[in-house]
XYZ file of C-alpha atoms in Angstrom:
127
model
C -11.250 31.132 18.218
C -8.918 33.874 17.020
C -10.554 36.689 15.132
C -9.274 39.963 13.715
C -11.744 42.683 12.782
C -10.547 45.651 10.741
C -12.322 48.984 10.436
C -11.604 52.567 9.471
C -11.322 52.278 5.724
C -13.179 54.531 3.351
C -12.984 56.864 0.385
C -10.779 59.912 0.727
C -9.220 62.564 -1.452
C -5.496 62.526 -2.106
C -3.707 64.219 0.745
C -6.218 63.021 3.296
C -5.738 60.759 6.296
C -7.188 57.560 7.674
C -6.784 55.553 10.844
C -7.318 51.827 10.471
C -8.081 49.667 13.493
C -7.792 45.929 14.009
C -9.471 44.511 17.090
C -8.276 41.070 18.107
C -10.305 38.487 19.985
C -8.946 35.186 21.196
C -5.460 36.581 20.654
C -3.206 38.898 22.609
C -1.722 41.669 20.480
C 1.242 42.020 22.828
C 2.424 38.615 21.665
C 4.625 38.131 18.602
C 4.493 39.894 15.274
C 1.569 41.748 13.757
C 1.209 43.743 10.600
C -0.807 45.521 7.969
C -0.806 44.362 4.385
C -2.669 45.643 1.364
C -3.775 44.277 -1.954
C -4.959 46.121 -5.025
C -6.936 44.319 -7.754
C -4.670 42.187 -9.908
C -1.692 42.511 -7.600
C -0.149 40.420 -4.862
C -0.652 41.193 -1.202
C 2.157 43.453 -0.015
C 3.442 44.564 3.341
C 2.593 48.081 4.516
C 3.860 48.049 8.091
C 4.706 45.496 10.768
C 5.456 45.637 14.462
C 7.333 43.277 16.730
C 5.119 43.357 19.807
C 7.904 42.094 22.075
C 10.686 44.500 21.083
C 8.586 47.358 19.732
C 10.563 47.367 16.486
C 8.659 48.574 13.449
C 9.051 48.290 9.710
C 7.468 50.410 6.991
C 7.392 49.780 3.285
C 9.303 52.397 1.306
C 6.058 53.494 -0.324
C 4.570 54.611 3.024
C 7.709 55.564 4.971
C 7.139 58.920 6.630
C 3.376 58.806 6.008
C 2.335 55.834 8.118
C 2.449 54.895 11.774
C 1.729 51.445 13.190
C 0.912 51.072 16.863
C -0.542 48.735 19.470
C -2.942 49.427 22.310
C -2.537 46.466 24.609
C -5.378 47.550 26.874
C -7.797 47.546 23.930
C -6.109 44.574 22.255
C -6.050 46.618 19.079
C -3.566 47.255 16.280
C -3.682 50.587 14.461
C -2.375 51.990 11.216
C -2.495 55.720 10.746
C -1.783 57.003 7.254
C -1.384 60.595 6.187
C -0.927 62.354 2.848
C -2.742 59.501 1.144
C -2.073 58.920 -2.535
C -4.108 57.129 -5.218
C -1.475 54.350 -5.154
C -2.517 53.647 -1.549
C -5.847 52.342 -2.819
C -6.523 48.726 -1.941
C -7.920 46.289 0.586
C -6.031 46.572 3.843
C -5.621 43.457 5.950
C -4.527 42.985 9.525
C -2.332 39.940 10.217
C -1.323 38.294 13.470
C 0.703 35.363 14.670
C 3.742 36.346 12.668
C 7.211 34.824 12.929
C 9.776 35.326 15.677
C 12.050 37.016 13.162
C 9.409 39.694 12.782
C 11.247 42.402 10.880
C 12.767 39.753 8.602
C 10.394 36.925 7.820
C 7.459 39.086 8.871
C 7.651 40.980 5.593
C 6.086 38.023 3.805
C 2.323 37.497 4.116
C 2.979 33.739 3.944
C 4.338 33.787 7.489
C 1.212 34.854 9.392
C -1.282 32.562 11.025
C -4.368 34.738 11.264
C -5.946 37.319 8.943
C -8.843 39.699 9.143
C -11.422 40.176 6.392
C -9.969 43.488 5.298
C -11.098 47.084 5.048
C -11.208 48.950 1.731
C -9.261 52.172 1.246
C -9.940 54.209 -1.875
C -7.965 57.366 -2.580
C -9.092 59.624 -5.399
C -6.974 62.254 -7.080
Protein backbone atom coordinates (compact mmCIF):
# COMPACT_ATOMS: atom_id res chain seq x y z
CA UNK A 1 0.00 0.00 0.00
CA UNK A 2 1.35 3.41 -0.98
CA UNK A 3 1.40 5.98 1.77
CA UNK A 4 2.71 9.54 1.98
CA UNK A 5 3.24 11.13 5.38
CA UNK A 6 3.87 14.86 5.59
CA UNK A 7 5.40 16.68 8.55
CA UNK A 8 7.12 19.95 9.36
CA UNK A 9 4.21 22.35 9.28
CA UNK A 10 3.50 24.80 12.04
CA UNK A 11 2.83 28.39 13.00
CA UNK A 12 5.49 30.93 12.14
CA UNK A 13 5.90 34.67 11.91
CA UNK A 14 6.17 36.34 8.53
CA UNK A 15 9.73 36.17 7.33
CA UNK A 16 10.33 32.83 8.97
CA UNK A 17 11.21 29.49 7.42
CA UNK A 18 9.89 25.95 7.40
CA UNK A 19 11.05 22.64 6.00
CA UNK A 20 8.28 20.24 5.06
CA UNK A 21 8.98 16.53 4.69
CA UNK A 22 7.04 13.80 2.92
CA UNK A 23 8.07 10.24 3.67
CA UNK A 24 6.88 7.68 1.16
CA UNK A 25 6.20 4.02 1.87
CA UNK A 26 5.27 1.49 -0.76
CA UNK A 27 6.49 3.95 -3.37
CA UNK A 28 9.89 4.95 -4.69
CA UNK A 29 10.39 8.71 -4.80
CA UNK A 30 12.97 8.38 -7.57
CA UNK A 31 10.19 7.29 -9.89
CA UNK A 32 8.07 9.76 -11.86
CA UNK A 33 6.70 13.11 -10.80
CA UNK A 34 6.15 14.36 -7.28
CA UNK A 35 5.00 17.67 -5.92
CA UNK A 36 3.77 19.92 -3.18
CA UNK A 37 0.37 21.54 -3.36
CA UNK A 38 -1.44 23.78 -0.92
CA UNK A 39 -5.00 24.71 -0.18
CA UNK A 40 -6.35 27.58 1.86
CA UNK A 41 -9.94 27.54 3.18
CA UNK A 42 -12.42 28.32 0.44
CA UNK A 43 -9.88 28.01 -2.34
CA UNK A 44 -8.86 25.31 -4.79
CA UNK A 45 -5.76 23.22 -4.30
CA UNK A 46 -2.85 24.87 -6.09
CA UNK A 47 0.61 23.81 -7.10
CA UNK A 48 3.55 25.07 -5.03
CA UNK A 49 6.45 23.10 -6.48
CA UNK A 50 6.98 19.90 -8.46
CA UNK A 51 9.96 17.79 -9.38
CA UNK A 52 10.53 15.34 -12.20
CA UNK A 53 12.40 12.59 -10.37
CA UNK A 54 13.86 11.18 -13.59
CA UNK A 55 15.24 14.39 -15.13
CA UNK A 56 15.62 16.47 -11.99
CA UNK A 57 13.63 19.31 -13.55
CA UNK A 58 11.75 21.50 -11.10
CA UNK A 59 8.88 23.93 -11.28
CA UNK A 60 7.89 26.62 -8.79
CA UNK A 61 4.73 28.65 -8.68
CA UNK A 62 5.33 32.35 -9.26
CA UNK A 63 4.14 33.07 -5.73
CA UNK A 64 7.02 31.07 -4.19
CA UNK A 65 9.73 31.47 -6.84
CA UNK A 66 12.98 32.40 -5.14
CA UNK A 67 11.66 31.46 -1.68
CA UNK A 68 11.11 27.73 -2.05
CA UNK A 69 13.25 24.71 -2.80
CA UNK A 70 11.95 21.23 -3.60
CA UNK A 71 14.26 18.26 -3.28
CA UNK A 72 14.40 14.47 -3.05
CA UNK A 73 16.44 12.23 -0.80
CA UNK A 74 16.34 8.87 -2.50
CA UNK A 75 18.12 7.11 0.35
CA UNK A 76 15.43 8.26 2.80
CA UNK A 77 12.64 7.97 0.22
CA UNK A 78 11.60 11.47 1.21
CA UNK A 79 10.46 14.60 -0.61
CA UNK A 80 11.21 17.98 0.94
CA UNK A 81 9.97 21.52 0.53
CA UNK A 82 11.98 24.27 2.13
CA UNK A 83 10.36 27.69 2.25
CA UNK A 84 11.94 30.92 3.37
CA UNK A 85 10.68 34.47 3.89
CA UNK A 86 7.22 33.10 4.58
CA UNK A 87 4.26 35.39 4.02
CA UNK A 88 0.71 35.31 5.39
CA UNK A 89 -0.47 34.31 1.89
CA UNK A 90 1.54 31.09 2.29
CA UNK A 91 -0.93 29.94 4.94
CA UNK A 92 -2.73 26.72 4.08
CA UNK A 93 -2.70 22.95 4.21
CA UNK A 94 0.29 21.60 2.34
CA UNK A 95 -0.05 18.27 0.59
CA UNK A 96 2.52 15.94 -0.88
CA UNK A 97 1.55 14.20 -4.13
CA UNK A 98 3.13 11.28 -5.95
CA UNK A 99 2.57 9.22 -9.04
CA UNK A 100 2.35 12.23 -11.29
CA UNK A 101 2.30 12.22 -15.09
CA UNK A 102 5.19 11.59 -17.46
CA UNK A 103 4.88 15.16 -18.69
CA UNK A 104 5.75 16.30 -15.20
CA UNK A 105 6.45 19.99 -15.68
CA UNK A 106 3.39 20.26 -17.93
CA UNK A 107 0.51 18.10 -16.80
CA UNK A 108 2.06 17.84 -13.34
CA UNK A 109 0.88 21.35 -12.53
CA UNK A 110 -2.66 20.05 -12.11
CA UNK A 111 -3.55 18.22 -8.89
CA UNK A 112 -5.94 16.06 -10.94
CA UNK A 113 -3.00 14.19 -12.44
CA UNK A 114 -1.56 12.57 -9.30
CA UNK A 115 -2.33 9.12 -8.03
CA UNK A 116 -1.41 9.36 -4.37
CA UNK A 117 -1.82 12.09 -1.74
CA UNK A 118 -0.76 12.55 1.83
CA UNK A 119 -3.03 13.83 4.60
CA UNK A 120 -1.43 17.25 4.64
CA UNK A 121 0.45 19.43 7.10
CA UNK A 122 -0.84 22.84 8.18
CA UNK A 123 1.26 25.96 7.69
CA UNK A 124 0.10 29.17 9.35
CA UNK A 125 2.01 32.40 8.82
CA UNK A 126 1.12 35.40 10.95
CA UNK A 127 2.00 38.98 10.16
